[in-house]
C-alpha positions as a LaTeX table, in Angstrom:
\begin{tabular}{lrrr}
\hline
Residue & $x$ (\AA) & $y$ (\AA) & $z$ (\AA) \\
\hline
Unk1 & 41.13 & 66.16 & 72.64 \\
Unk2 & 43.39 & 64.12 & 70.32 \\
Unk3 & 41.34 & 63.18 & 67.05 \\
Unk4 & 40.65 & 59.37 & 67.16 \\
Unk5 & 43.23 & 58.03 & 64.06 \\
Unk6 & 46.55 & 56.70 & 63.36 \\
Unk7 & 48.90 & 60.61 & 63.87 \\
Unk8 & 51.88 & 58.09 & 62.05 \\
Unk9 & 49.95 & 58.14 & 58.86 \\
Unk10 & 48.40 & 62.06 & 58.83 \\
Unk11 & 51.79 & 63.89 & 58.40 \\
Unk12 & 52.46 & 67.45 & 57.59 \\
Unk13 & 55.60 & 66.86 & 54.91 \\
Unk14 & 56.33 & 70.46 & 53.98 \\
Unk15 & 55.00 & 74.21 & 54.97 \\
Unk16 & 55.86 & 77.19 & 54.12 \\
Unk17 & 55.84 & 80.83 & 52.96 \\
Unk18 & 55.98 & 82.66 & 49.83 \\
Unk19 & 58.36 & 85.39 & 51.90 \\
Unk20 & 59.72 & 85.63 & 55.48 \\
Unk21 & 59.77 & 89.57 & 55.54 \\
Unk22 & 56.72 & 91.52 & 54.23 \\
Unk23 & 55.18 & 94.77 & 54.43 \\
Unk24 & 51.73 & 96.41 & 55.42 \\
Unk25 & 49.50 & 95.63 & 52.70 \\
Unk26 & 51.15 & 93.04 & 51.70 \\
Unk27 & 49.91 & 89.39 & 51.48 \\
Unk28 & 51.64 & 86.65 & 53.12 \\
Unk29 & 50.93 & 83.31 & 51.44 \\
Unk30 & 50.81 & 79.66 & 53.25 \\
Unk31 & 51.29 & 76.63 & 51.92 \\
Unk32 & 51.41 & 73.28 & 53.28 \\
Unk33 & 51.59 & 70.26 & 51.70 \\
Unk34 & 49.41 & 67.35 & 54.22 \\
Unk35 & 48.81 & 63.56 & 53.75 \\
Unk36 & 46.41 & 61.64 & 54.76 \\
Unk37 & 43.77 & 63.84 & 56.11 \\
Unk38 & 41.05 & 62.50 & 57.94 \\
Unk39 & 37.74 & 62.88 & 56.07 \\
Unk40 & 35.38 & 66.08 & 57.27 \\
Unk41 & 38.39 & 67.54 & 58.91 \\
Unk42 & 39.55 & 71.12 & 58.88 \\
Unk43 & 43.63 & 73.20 & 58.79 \\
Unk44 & 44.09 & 75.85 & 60.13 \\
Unk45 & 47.39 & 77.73 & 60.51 \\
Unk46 & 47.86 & 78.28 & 64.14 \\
Unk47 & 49.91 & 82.27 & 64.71 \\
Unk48 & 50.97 & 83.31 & 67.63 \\
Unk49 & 50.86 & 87.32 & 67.44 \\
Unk50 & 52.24 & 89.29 & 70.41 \\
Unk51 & 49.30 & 88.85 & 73.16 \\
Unk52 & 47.06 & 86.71 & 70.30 \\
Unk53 & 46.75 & 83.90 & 68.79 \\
Unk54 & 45.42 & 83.73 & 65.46 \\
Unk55 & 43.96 & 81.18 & 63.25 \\
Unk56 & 43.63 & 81.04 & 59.34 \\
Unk57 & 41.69 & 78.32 & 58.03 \\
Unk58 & 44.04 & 76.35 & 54.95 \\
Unk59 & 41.75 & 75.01 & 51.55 \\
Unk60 & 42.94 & 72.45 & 49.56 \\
Unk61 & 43.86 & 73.30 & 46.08 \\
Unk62 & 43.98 & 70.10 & 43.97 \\
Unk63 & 46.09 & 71.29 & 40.96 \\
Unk64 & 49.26 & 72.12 & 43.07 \\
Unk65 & 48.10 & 69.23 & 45.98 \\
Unk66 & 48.67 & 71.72 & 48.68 \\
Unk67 & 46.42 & 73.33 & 51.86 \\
Unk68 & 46.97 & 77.40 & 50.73 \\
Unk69 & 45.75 & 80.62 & 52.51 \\
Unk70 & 46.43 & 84.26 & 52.24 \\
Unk71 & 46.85 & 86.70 & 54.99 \\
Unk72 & 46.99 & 90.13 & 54.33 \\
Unk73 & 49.45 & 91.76 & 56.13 \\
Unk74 & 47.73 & 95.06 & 58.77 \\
Unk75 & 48.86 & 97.87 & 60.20 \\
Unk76 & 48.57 & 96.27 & 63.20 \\
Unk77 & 51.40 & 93.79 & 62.54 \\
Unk78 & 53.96 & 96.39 & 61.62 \\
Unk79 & 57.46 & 95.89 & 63.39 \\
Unk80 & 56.44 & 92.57 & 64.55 \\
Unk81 & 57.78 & 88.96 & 64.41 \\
Unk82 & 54.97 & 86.88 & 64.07 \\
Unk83 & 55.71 & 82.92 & 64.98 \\
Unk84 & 53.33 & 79.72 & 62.98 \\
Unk85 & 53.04 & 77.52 & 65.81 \\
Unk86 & 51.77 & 75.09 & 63.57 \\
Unk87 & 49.02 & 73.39 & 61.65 \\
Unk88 & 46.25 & 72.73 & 63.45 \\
Unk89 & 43.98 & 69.71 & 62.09 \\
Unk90 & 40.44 & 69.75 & 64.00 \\
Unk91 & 37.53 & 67.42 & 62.81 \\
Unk92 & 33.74 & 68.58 & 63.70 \\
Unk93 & 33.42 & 67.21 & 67.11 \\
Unk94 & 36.12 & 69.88 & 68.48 \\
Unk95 & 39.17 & 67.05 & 68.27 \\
Unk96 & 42.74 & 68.36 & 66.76 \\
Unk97 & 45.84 & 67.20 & 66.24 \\
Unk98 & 48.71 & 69.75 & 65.95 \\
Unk99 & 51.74 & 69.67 & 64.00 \\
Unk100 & 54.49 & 72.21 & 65.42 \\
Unk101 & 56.19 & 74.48 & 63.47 \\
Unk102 & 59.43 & 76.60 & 63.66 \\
Unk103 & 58.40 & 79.49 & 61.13 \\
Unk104 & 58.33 & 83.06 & 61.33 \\
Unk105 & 57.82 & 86.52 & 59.96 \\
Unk106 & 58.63 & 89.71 & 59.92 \\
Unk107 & 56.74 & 93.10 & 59.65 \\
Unk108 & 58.93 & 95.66 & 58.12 \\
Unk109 & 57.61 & 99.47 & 57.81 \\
Unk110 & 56.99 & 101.11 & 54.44 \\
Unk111 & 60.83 & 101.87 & 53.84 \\
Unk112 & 61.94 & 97.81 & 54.31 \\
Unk113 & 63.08 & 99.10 & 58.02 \\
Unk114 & 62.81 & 96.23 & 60.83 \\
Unk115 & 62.45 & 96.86 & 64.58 \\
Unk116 & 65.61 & 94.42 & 65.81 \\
Unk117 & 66.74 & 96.36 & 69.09 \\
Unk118 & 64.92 & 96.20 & 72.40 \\
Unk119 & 64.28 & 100.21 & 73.32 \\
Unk120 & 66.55 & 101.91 & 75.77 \\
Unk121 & 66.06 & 103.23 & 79.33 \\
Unk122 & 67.69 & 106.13 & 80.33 \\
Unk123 & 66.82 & 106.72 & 83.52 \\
Unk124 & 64.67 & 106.38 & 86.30 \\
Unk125 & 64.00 & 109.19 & 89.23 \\
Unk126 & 61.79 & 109.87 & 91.74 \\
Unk127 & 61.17 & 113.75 & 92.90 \\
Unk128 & 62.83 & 112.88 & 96.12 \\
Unk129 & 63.45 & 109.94 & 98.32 \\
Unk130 & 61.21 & 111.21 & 101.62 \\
Unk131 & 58.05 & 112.16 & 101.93 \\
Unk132 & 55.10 & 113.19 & 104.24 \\
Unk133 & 51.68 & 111.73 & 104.35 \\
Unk134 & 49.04 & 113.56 & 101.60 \\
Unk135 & 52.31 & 114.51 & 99.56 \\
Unk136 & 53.21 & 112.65 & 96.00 \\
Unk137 & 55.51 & 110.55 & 95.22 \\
Unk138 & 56.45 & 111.22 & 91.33 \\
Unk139 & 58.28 & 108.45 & 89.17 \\
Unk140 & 60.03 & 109.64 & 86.35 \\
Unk141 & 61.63 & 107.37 & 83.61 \\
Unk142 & 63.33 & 108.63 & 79.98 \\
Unk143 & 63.31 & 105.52 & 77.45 \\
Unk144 & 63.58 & 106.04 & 73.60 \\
Unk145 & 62.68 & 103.80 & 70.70 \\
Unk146 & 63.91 & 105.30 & 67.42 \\
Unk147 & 62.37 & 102.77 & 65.46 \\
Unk148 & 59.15 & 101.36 & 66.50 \\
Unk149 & 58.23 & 103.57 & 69.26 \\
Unk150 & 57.57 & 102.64 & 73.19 \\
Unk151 & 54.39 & 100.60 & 73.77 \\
Unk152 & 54.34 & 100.75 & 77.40 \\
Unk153 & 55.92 & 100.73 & 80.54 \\
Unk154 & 55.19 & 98.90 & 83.62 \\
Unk155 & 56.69 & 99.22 & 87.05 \\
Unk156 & 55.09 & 99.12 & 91.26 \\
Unk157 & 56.01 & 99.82 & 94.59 \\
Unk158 & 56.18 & 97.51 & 97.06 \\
Unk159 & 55.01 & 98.73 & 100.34 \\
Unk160 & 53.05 & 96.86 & 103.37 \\
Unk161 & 54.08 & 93.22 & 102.14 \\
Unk162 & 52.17 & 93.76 & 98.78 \\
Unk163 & 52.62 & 95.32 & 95.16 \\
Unk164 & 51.21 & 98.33 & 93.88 \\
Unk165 & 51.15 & 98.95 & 90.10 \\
Unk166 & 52.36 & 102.72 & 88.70 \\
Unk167 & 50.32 & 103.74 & 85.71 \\
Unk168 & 52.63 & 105.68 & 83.60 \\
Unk169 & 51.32 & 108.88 & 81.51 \\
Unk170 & 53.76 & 109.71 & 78.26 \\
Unk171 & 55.34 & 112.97 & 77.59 \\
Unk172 & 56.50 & 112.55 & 74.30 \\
Unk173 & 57.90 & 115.73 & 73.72 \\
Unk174 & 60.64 & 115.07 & 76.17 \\
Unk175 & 60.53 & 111.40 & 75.82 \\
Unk176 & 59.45 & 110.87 & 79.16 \\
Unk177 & 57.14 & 108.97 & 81.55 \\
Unk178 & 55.45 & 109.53 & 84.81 \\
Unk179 & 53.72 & 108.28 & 87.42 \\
Unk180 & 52.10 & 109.73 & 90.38 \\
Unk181 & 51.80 & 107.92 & 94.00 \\
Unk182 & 50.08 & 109.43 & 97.03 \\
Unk183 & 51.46 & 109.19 & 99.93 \\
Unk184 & 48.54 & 107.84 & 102.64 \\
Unk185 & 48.31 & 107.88 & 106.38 \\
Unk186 & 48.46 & 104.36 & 106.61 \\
Unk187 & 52.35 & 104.40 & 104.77 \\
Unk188 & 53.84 & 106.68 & 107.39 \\
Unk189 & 57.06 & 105.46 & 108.48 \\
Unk190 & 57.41 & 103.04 & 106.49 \\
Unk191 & 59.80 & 102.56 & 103.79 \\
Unk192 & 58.15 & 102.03 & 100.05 \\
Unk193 & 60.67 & 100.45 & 97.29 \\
Unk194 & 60.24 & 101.23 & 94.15 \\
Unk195 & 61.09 & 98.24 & 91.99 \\
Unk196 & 62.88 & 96.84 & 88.58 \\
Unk197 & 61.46 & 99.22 & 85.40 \\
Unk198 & 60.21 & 97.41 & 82.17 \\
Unk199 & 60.02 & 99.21 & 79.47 \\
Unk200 & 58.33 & 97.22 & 75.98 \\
Unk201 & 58.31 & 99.04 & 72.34 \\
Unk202 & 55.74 & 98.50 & 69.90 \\
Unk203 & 57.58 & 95.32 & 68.35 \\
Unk204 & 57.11 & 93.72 & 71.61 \\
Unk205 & 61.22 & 93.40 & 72.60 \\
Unk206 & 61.28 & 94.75 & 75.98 \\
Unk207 & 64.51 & 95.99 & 78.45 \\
Unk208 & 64.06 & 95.98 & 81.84 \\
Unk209 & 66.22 & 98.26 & 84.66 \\
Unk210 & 66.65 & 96.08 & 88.09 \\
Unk211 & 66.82 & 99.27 & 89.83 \\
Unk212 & 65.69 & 99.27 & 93.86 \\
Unk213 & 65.41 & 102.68 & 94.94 \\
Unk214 & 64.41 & 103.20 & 98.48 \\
Unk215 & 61.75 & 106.15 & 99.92 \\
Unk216 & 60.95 & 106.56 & 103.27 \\
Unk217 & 57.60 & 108.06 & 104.62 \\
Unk218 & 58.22 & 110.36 & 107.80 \\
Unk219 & 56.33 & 110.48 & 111.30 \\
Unk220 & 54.07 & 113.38 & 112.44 \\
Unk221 & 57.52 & 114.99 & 113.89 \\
Unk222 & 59.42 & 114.46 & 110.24 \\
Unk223 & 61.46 & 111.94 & 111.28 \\
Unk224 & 62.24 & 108.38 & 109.33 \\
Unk225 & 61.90 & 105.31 & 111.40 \\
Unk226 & 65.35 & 104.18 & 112.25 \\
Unk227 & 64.26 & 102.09 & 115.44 \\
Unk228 & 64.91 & 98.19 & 115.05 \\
Unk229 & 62.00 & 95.86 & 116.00 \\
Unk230 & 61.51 & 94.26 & 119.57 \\
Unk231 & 61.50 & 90.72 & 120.53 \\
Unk232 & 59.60 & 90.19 & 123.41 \\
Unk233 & 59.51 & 85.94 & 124.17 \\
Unk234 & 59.51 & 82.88 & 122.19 \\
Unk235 & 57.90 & 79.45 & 122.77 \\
Unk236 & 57.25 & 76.37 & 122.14 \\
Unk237 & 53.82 & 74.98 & 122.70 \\
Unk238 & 55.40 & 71.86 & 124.66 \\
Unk239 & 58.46 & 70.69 & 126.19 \\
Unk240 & 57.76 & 67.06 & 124.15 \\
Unk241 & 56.57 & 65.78 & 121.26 \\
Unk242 & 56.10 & 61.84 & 119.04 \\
Unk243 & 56.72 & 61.99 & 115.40 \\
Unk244 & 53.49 & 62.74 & 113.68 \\
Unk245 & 52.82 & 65.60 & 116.36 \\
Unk246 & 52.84 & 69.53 & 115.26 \\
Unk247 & 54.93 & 71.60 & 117.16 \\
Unk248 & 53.02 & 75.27 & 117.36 \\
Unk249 & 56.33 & 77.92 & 117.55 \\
Unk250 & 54.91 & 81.17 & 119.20 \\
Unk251 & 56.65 & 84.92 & 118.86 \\
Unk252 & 56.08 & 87.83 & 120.48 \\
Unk253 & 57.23 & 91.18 & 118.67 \\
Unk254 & 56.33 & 94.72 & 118.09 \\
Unk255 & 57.41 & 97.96 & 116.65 \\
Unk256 & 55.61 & 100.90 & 117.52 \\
Unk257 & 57.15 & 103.08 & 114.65 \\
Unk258 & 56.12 & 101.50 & 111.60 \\
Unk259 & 55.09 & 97.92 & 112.34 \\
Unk260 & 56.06 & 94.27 & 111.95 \\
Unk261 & 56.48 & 93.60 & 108.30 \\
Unk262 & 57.82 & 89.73 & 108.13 \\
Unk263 & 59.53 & 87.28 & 110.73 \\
Unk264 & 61.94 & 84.15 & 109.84 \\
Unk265 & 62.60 & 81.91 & 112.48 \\
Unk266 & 65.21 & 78.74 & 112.14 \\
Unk267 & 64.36 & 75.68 & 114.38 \\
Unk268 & 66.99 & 73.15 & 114.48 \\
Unk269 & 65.96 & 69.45 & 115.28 \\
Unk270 & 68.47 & 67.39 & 115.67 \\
Unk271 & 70.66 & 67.38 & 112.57 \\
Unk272 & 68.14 & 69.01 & 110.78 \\
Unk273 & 67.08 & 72.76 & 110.24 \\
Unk274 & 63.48 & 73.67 & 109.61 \\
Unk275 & 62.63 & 77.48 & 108.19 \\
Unk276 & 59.70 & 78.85 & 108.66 \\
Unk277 & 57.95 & 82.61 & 108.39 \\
Unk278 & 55.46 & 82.76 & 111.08 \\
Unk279 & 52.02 & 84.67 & 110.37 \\
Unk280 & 50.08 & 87.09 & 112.40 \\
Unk281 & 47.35 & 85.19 & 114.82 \\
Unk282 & 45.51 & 88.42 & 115.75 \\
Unk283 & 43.75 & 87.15 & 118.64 \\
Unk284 & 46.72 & 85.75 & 120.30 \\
Unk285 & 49.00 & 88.78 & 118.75 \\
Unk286 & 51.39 & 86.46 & 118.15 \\
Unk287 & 53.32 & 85.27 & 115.14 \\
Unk288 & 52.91 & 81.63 & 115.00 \\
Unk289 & 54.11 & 79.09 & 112.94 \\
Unk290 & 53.10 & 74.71 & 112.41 \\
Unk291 & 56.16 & 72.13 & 112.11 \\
Unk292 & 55.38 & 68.94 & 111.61 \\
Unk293 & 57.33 & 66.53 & 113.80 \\
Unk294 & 58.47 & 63.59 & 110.76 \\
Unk295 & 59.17 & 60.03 & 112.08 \\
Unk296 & 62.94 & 60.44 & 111.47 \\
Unk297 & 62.96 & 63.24 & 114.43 \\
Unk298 & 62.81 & 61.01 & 116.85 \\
Unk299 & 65.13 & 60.90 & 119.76 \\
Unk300 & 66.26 & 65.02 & 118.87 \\
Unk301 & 66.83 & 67.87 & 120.81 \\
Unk302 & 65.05 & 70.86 & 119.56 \\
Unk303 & 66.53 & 74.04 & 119.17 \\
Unk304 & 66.41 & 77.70 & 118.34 \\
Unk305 & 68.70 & 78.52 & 115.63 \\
Unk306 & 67.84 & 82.20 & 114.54 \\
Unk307 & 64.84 & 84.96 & 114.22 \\
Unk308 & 65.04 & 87.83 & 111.82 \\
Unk309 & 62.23 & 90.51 & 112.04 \\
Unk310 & 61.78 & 93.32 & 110.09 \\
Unk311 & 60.22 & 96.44 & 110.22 \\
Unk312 & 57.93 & 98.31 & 107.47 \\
Unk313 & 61.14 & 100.84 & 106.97 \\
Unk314 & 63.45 & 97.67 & 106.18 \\
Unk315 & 65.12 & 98.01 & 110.06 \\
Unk316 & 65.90 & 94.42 & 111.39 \\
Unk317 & 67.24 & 92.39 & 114.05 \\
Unk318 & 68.37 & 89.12 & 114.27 \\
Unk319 & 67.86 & 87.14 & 117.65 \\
Unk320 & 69.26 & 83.98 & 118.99 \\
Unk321 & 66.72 & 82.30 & 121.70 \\
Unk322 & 68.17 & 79.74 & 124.56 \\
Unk323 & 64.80 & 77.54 & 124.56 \\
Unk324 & 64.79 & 74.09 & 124.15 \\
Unk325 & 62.47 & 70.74 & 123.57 \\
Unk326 & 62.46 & 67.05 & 122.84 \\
Unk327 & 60.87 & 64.83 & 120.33 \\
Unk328 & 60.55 & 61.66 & 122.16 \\
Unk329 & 62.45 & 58.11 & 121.09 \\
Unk330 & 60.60 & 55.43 & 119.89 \\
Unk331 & 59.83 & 53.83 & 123.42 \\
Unk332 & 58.63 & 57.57 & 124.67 \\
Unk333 & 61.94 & 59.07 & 126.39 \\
Unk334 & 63.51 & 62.35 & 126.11 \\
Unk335 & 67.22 & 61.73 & 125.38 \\
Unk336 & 68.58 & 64.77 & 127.76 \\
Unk337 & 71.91 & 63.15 & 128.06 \\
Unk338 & 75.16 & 64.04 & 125.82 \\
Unk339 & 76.93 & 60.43 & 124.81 \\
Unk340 & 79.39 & 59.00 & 127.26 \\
Unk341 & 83.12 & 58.78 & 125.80 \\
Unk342 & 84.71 & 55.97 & 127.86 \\
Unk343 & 87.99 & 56.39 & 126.10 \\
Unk344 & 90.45 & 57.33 & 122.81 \\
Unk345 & 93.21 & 55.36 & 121.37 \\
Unk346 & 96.22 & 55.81 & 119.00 \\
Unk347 & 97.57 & 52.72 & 117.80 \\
Unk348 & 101.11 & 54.55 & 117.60 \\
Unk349 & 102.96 & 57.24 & 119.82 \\
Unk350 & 104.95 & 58.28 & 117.25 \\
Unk351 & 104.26 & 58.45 & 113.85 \\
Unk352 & 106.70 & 58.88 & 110.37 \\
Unk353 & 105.31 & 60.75 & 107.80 \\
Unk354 & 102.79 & 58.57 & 104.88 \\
Unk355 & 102.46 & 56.39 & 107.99 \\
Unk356 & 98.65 & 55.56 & 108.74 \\
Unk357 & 97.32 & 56.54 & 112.52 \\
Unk358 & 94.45 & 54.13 & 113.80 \\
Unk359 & 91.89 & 56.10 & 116.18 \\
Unk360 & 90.05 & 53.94 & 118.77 \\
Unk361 & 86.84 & 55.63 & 120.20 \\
Unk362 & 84.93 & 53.74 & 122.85 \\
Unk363 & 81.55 & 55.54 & 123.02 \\
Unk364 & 77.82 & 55.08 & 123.87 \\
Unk365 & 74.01 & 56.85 & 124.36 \\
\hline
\end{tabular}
């Protein structure tokens, strides 16, 4: 909540540091210089360090006419940019006003070194791309930091339409990092993908690898599911429909190797195309999807335009479906006719060329 006073008169005219780059155990010093400060309020300098924000309250010091602080500089801080967000005025009934700042600093180490390069990545394995059910899937990646060290790493697996998150255990002798998946019953035949790598050192710069790499579970028999989904019928609820009607799409699909994993159908109406991505109605065991029939569909022909389906091991088909509807006109008829052309005209037989050519249509619906 805004404090209640004129924000043209309170004005923050200068603020800064005694040094931009400082080391542990050093002591950074603030100084702003504020007019017009609302009586019983408070400054505080507003920090944003990496994953916290800190605050450090600003006293006025009436020889030099300036808000000061000092902030000793912590272990904690070392290798790190630190950004003032700004000063933060608050009065005792939990109001501020905030004046934005652009100001930074730097943590250097104990030999005036800075952390200015995001780490490096290696590479990223796995201990093989297929894999029974109770077995382990093993992600391995090699990343180095020579300065500041590696903080973390983050990655997941993707696997039955959600994310999975890989805890990664250091070996820092050989500079790398693993992570350990089982393999469960329900993930057989189905294809898991490992996705992009982020890697973050201790200064907080981060690289990331957009690497996809693909590992297939195998059936009882050892074999990967290469089999491409089924499509067994698709419907429309009804054969008409007035605007402000829902049109209820039904699909019927299977795969008996390693399920359905996602279905995107394209309904054309009219001029228009509508996508949709039908879900799972378990009592009908159907995919069905809602399309809202706007005013400006009136008088078109609907159509099928395409289905995709996939499977859990990434096979896929794409289907084309002859089934039609209408979405009745204003005065509640199905236009089922094509236009009637009555005739065509040129204005000339011949023609020279940068001559202009006048086509006549005679047409109606």
């Amino acid at each position: 909540n805004e404090i209640a006073l004129n924000s043209e008169e309170t004005k923050v005219k200068e603020l800064y540091f005694n040094k931009n780059e400082l080391k542990v155990g050093e002591t950074l010093e603030i100084f702003a210089r504020v007019e017009n400060v609302p009586e019983g309020s408070h400054l505080f300098a507003h920090f944003w360090f990496p994953e916290n924000q800190l605050y450090y309250e600003l006293n006025y010091n009436a020889e030099s006419g300036l808000y000061t602080t000092s902030v000793k500089i912590e272990e904690a801080f070392k290798y790190i940019t630190i950004n003032l967000i700004g000063i933060e005025i608050r009065n005792d009934d939990g109001n501020f006003l905030e004046y934005k700042s652009n100001l930074s600093i730097t943590v250097e180490d104990e030999n005036g070194i800075i952390d200015k390069e995001a780490p490096i990545i290696n590479s990223v394995k796995t201990n093989k791309n297929e894999f029974t059910v109770g077995e382990e899937l093993e992600v391995s990646v090699e990343a180095t930091d020579d300065v500041s060290g590696i903080k973390n790493i983050s990655s997941a697996v993707y696997v039955n339409g959600e994310y999975k998150e890989l805890i990664f255990t250091p070996d820092e002798a050989n500079k790398i990092y693993k992570s350990n998946f089982l393999i469960t019953e329900e993930l057989k035949g189905k294809t898991i993908k490992l996705i992009s790598v982020v890697v973050i050192d201790n200064s907080y710069k981060s690289r990331t690898l957009e690497q996809m790499i693909d590992i297939s579970v195998l059936d009882d028999n050892g074999n990967k599911d290469n089999i491409k989904p089924v499509l067994n019928s698709v419907k429309f609820d009804k054969d008409n429909y007035k605007a402000g009607d829902t049109l209820k799409l039904y699909i019927d699909t299977y795969d008996n190797e390693s399920g359905i994993k996602s279905v995107e159908a394209y309904v054309k109406i009219g001029q228009h195309t509508v996508r949709v991505f039908p879900a799972y109605d378990a009592e009908l065991k159907k995919y069905v999807a809602d399309i809202y029939i706007e005013e400006s569909y009136a008088g078109s022909k609907i159509t099928f335009g395409n289905i995709i389906i996939y499977d859990n091991a990434d096979n896929y088909d794409n289907f084309t479906v002859d089934k039609s509807a209408y979405v009745l006109t204003s005065d509640g008829q199905a236009d089922q006719k094509a236009p009637l052309v009555s005739s065509i005209k040129f204005s000339k037989d011949k023609l020279m060329l940068k001559d202009t050519l006048e086509i006549t249509l005679e047409a109606e619906d």
